[in-house]
Amino acid sequence: MYLSKEEFNDMVHARIVIPVLRKYDVDFRRQVKYPDSLIAAHREEGIEPTRNNATVSLFSLKQQAIVAEAKGCVTFIDIKSNRPVEAKEFKEKWDAERAKEKAEKAAKIPIV
């Protein structure tokens, strides 16, 4: 699921739906010392209606090896109901909320 700039800002400012870290495991394999550069690779392991499971691997250019790996799960929560929400439902709620705001703004504009 990709978010528009406006949808992303609403999520970051907790206006409609927020991602909540449900579980996170990190495996540190090697020590990294400066100067080194790391490449982060993100792989979706499973996408469910209300959550995403993913693995992030950190690769050291200097050591030519994976130095850390994190596995986690994020659940999307509706801030009004405080319950998990499906991604499809989130898009519908977001569209309804934006339409409501536009209607309220239009009603406040004085007609001259």
mmCIF file with all atom_site columns, C-alpha atoms in Angstrom, residues 54-101:
data_model
loop_
_atom_site.group_PDB
_atom_site.id
_atom_site.type_symbol
_atom_site.label_atom_id
_atom_site.label_alt_id
_atom_site.label_comp_id
_atom_site.label_asym_id
_atom_site.label_entity_id
_atom_site.label_seq_id
_atom_site.pdbx_PDB_ins_code
_atom_site.Cartn_x
_atom_site.Cartn_y
_atom_site.Cartn_z
_atom_site.occupancy
_atom_site.B_iso_or_equiv
_atom_site.pdbx_formal_charge
_atom_site.auth_seq_id
_atom_site.auth_comp_id
_atom_site.auth_asym_id
_atom_site.auth_atom_id
_atom_site.pdbx_PDB_model_num
ATOM 1  C CA . ALA A 1 54  ? 8.812   -7.719 7.397  1.00 0.00 ? 54  ALA A CA 1
ATOM 2  C CA . THR A 1 55  ? 12.536  -8.380 7.673  1.00 0.00 ? 55  THR A CA 1
ATOM 3  C CA . VAL A 1 56  ? 15.208  -5.681 7.445  1.00 0.00 ? 56  VAL A CA 1
ATOM 4  C CA . SER A 1 57  ? 18.811  -6.721 6.798  1.00 0.00 ? 57  SER A CA 1
ATOM 5  C CA . LEU A 1 58  ? 21.822  -4.429 7.244  1.00 0.00 ? 58  LEU A CA 1
ATOM 6  C CA . PHE A 1 59  ? 24.756  -5.202 4.940  1.00 0.00 ? 59  PHE A CA 1
ATOM 7  C CA . SER A 1 60  ? 28.239  -3.814 5.641  1.00 0.00 ? 60  SER A CA 1
ATOM 8  C CA . LEU A 1 61  ? 30.169  -2.706 2.558  1.00 0.00 ? 61  LEU A CA 1
ATOM 9  C CA . LYS A 1 62  ? 33.469  -2.931 4.440  1.00 0.00 ? 62  LYS A CA 1
ATOM 10 C CA . GLN A 1 63  ? 32.851  -6.452 5.803  1.00 0.00 ? 63  GLN A CA 1
ATOM 11 C CA . GLN A 1 64  ? 30.851  -7.679 2.796  1.00 0.00 ? 64  GLN A CA 1
ATOM 12 C CA . ALA A 1 65  ? 28.414  -9.404 5.147  1.00 0.00 ? 65  ALA A CA 1
ATOM 13 C CA . ILE A 1 66  ? 25.045  -8.978 6.827  1.00 0.00 ? 66  ILE A CA 1
ATOM 14 C CA . VAL A 1 67  ? 25.787  -7.384 10.207 1.00 0.00 ? 67  VAL A CA 1
ATOM 15 C CA . ALA A 1 68  ? 22.252  -7.223 11.620 1.00 0.00 ? 68  ALA A CA 1
ATOM 16 C CA . GLU A 1 69  ? 18.789  -8.488 10.843 1.00 0.00 ? 69  GLU A CA 1
ATOM 17 C CA . ALA A 1 70  ? 15.481  -7.337 12.300 1.00 0.00 ? 70  ALA A CA 1
ATOM 18 C CA . LYS A 1 71  ? 12.132  -9.081 12.001 1.00 0.00 ? 71  LYS A CA 1
ATOM 19 C CA . GLY A 1 72  ? 8.990   -7.247 12.979 1.00 0.00 ? 72  GLY A CA 1
ATOM 20 C CA . CYS A 1 73  ? 5.266   -6.860 12.689 1.00 0.00 ? 73  CYS A CA 1
ATOM 21 C CA . VAL A 1 74  ? 3.284   -3.624 12.424 1.00 0.00 ? 74  VAL A CA 1
ATOM 22 C CA . THR A 1 75  ? -0.469  -3.422 13.082 1.00 0.00 ? 75  THR A CA 1
ATOM 23 C CA . PHE A 1 76  ? -2.581  -0.530 11.767 1.00 0.00 ? 76  PHE A CA 1
ATOM 24 C CA . ILE A 1 77  ? -4.823  0.974  14.469 1.00 0.00 ? 77  ILE A CA 1
ATOM 25 C CA . ASP A 1 78  ? -7.811  3.320  14.028 1.00 0.00 ? 78  ASP A CA 1
ATOM 26 C CA . ILE A 1 79  ? -7.169  6.124  16.527 1.00 0.00 ? 79  ILE A CA 1
ATOM 27 C CA . LYS A 1 80  ? -10.874 6.762  17.157 1.00 0.00 ? 80  LYS A CA 1
ATOM 28 C CA . SER A 1 81  ? -11.860 3.163  17.954 1.00 0.00 ? 81  SER A CA 1
ATOM 29 C CA . ASN A 1 82  ? -8.412  2.023  19.170 1.00 0.00 ? 82  ASN A CA 1
ATOM 30 C CA . ARG A 1 83  ? -8.921  -1.222 17.205 1.00 0.00 ? 83  ARG A CA 1
ATOM 31 C CA . PRO A 1 84  ? -6.974  -2.811 14.312 1.00 0.00 ? 84  PRO A CA 1
ATOM 32 C CA . VAL A 1 85  ? -8.175  -1.652 10.893 1.00 0.00 ? 85  VAL A CA 1
ATOM 33 C CA . GLU A 1 86  ? -7.804  -3.234 7.460  1.00 0.00 ? 86  GLU A CA 1
ATOM 34 C CA . ALA A 1 87  ? -5.775  -1.312 4.871  1.00 0.00 ? 87  ALA A CA 1
ATOM 35 C CA . LYS A 1 88  ? -8.789  -1.203 2.506  1.00 0.00 ? 88  LYS A CA 1
ATOM 36 C CA . GLU A 1 89  ? -10.956 0.164  5.324  1.00 0.00 ? 89  GLU A CA 1
ATOM 37 C CA . PHE A 1 90  ? -8.273  2.743  6.136  1.00 0.00 ? 90  PHE A CA 1
ATOM 38 C CA . LYS A 1 91  ? -8.401  4.111  2.587  1.00 0.00 ? 91  LYS A CA 1
ATOM 39 C CA . GLU A 1 92  ? -12.205 4.371  2.745  1.00 0.00 ? 92  GLU A CA 1
ATOM 40 C CA . LYS A 1 93  ? -12.065 6.143  6.147  1.00 0.00 ? 93  LYS A CA 1
ATOM 41 C CA . TRP A 1 94  ? -9.376  8.511  4.904  1.00 0.00 ? 94  TRP A CA 1
ATOM 42 C CA . ASP A 1 95  ? -11.390 9.414  1.772  1.00 0.00 ? 95  ASP A CA 1
ATOM 43 C CA . ALA A 1 96  ? -14.543 9.990  3.879  1.00 0.00 ? 96  ALA A CA 1
ATOM 44 C CA . GLU A 1 97  ? -12.628 12.170 6.363  1.00 0.00 ? 97  GLU A CA 1
ATOM 45 C CA . ARG A 1 98  ? -11.104 14.295 3.550  1.00 0.00 ? 98  ARG A CA 1
ATOM 46 C CA . ALA A 1 99  ? -14.544 14.748 1.898  1.00 0.00 ? 99  ALA A CA 1
ATOM 47 C CA . LYS A 1 100 ? -16.013 15.842 5.245  1.00 0.00 ? 100 LYS A CA 1
ATOM 48 C CA . GLU A 1 101 ? -13.211 18.386 5.795  1.00 0.00 ? 101 GLU A CA 1
#
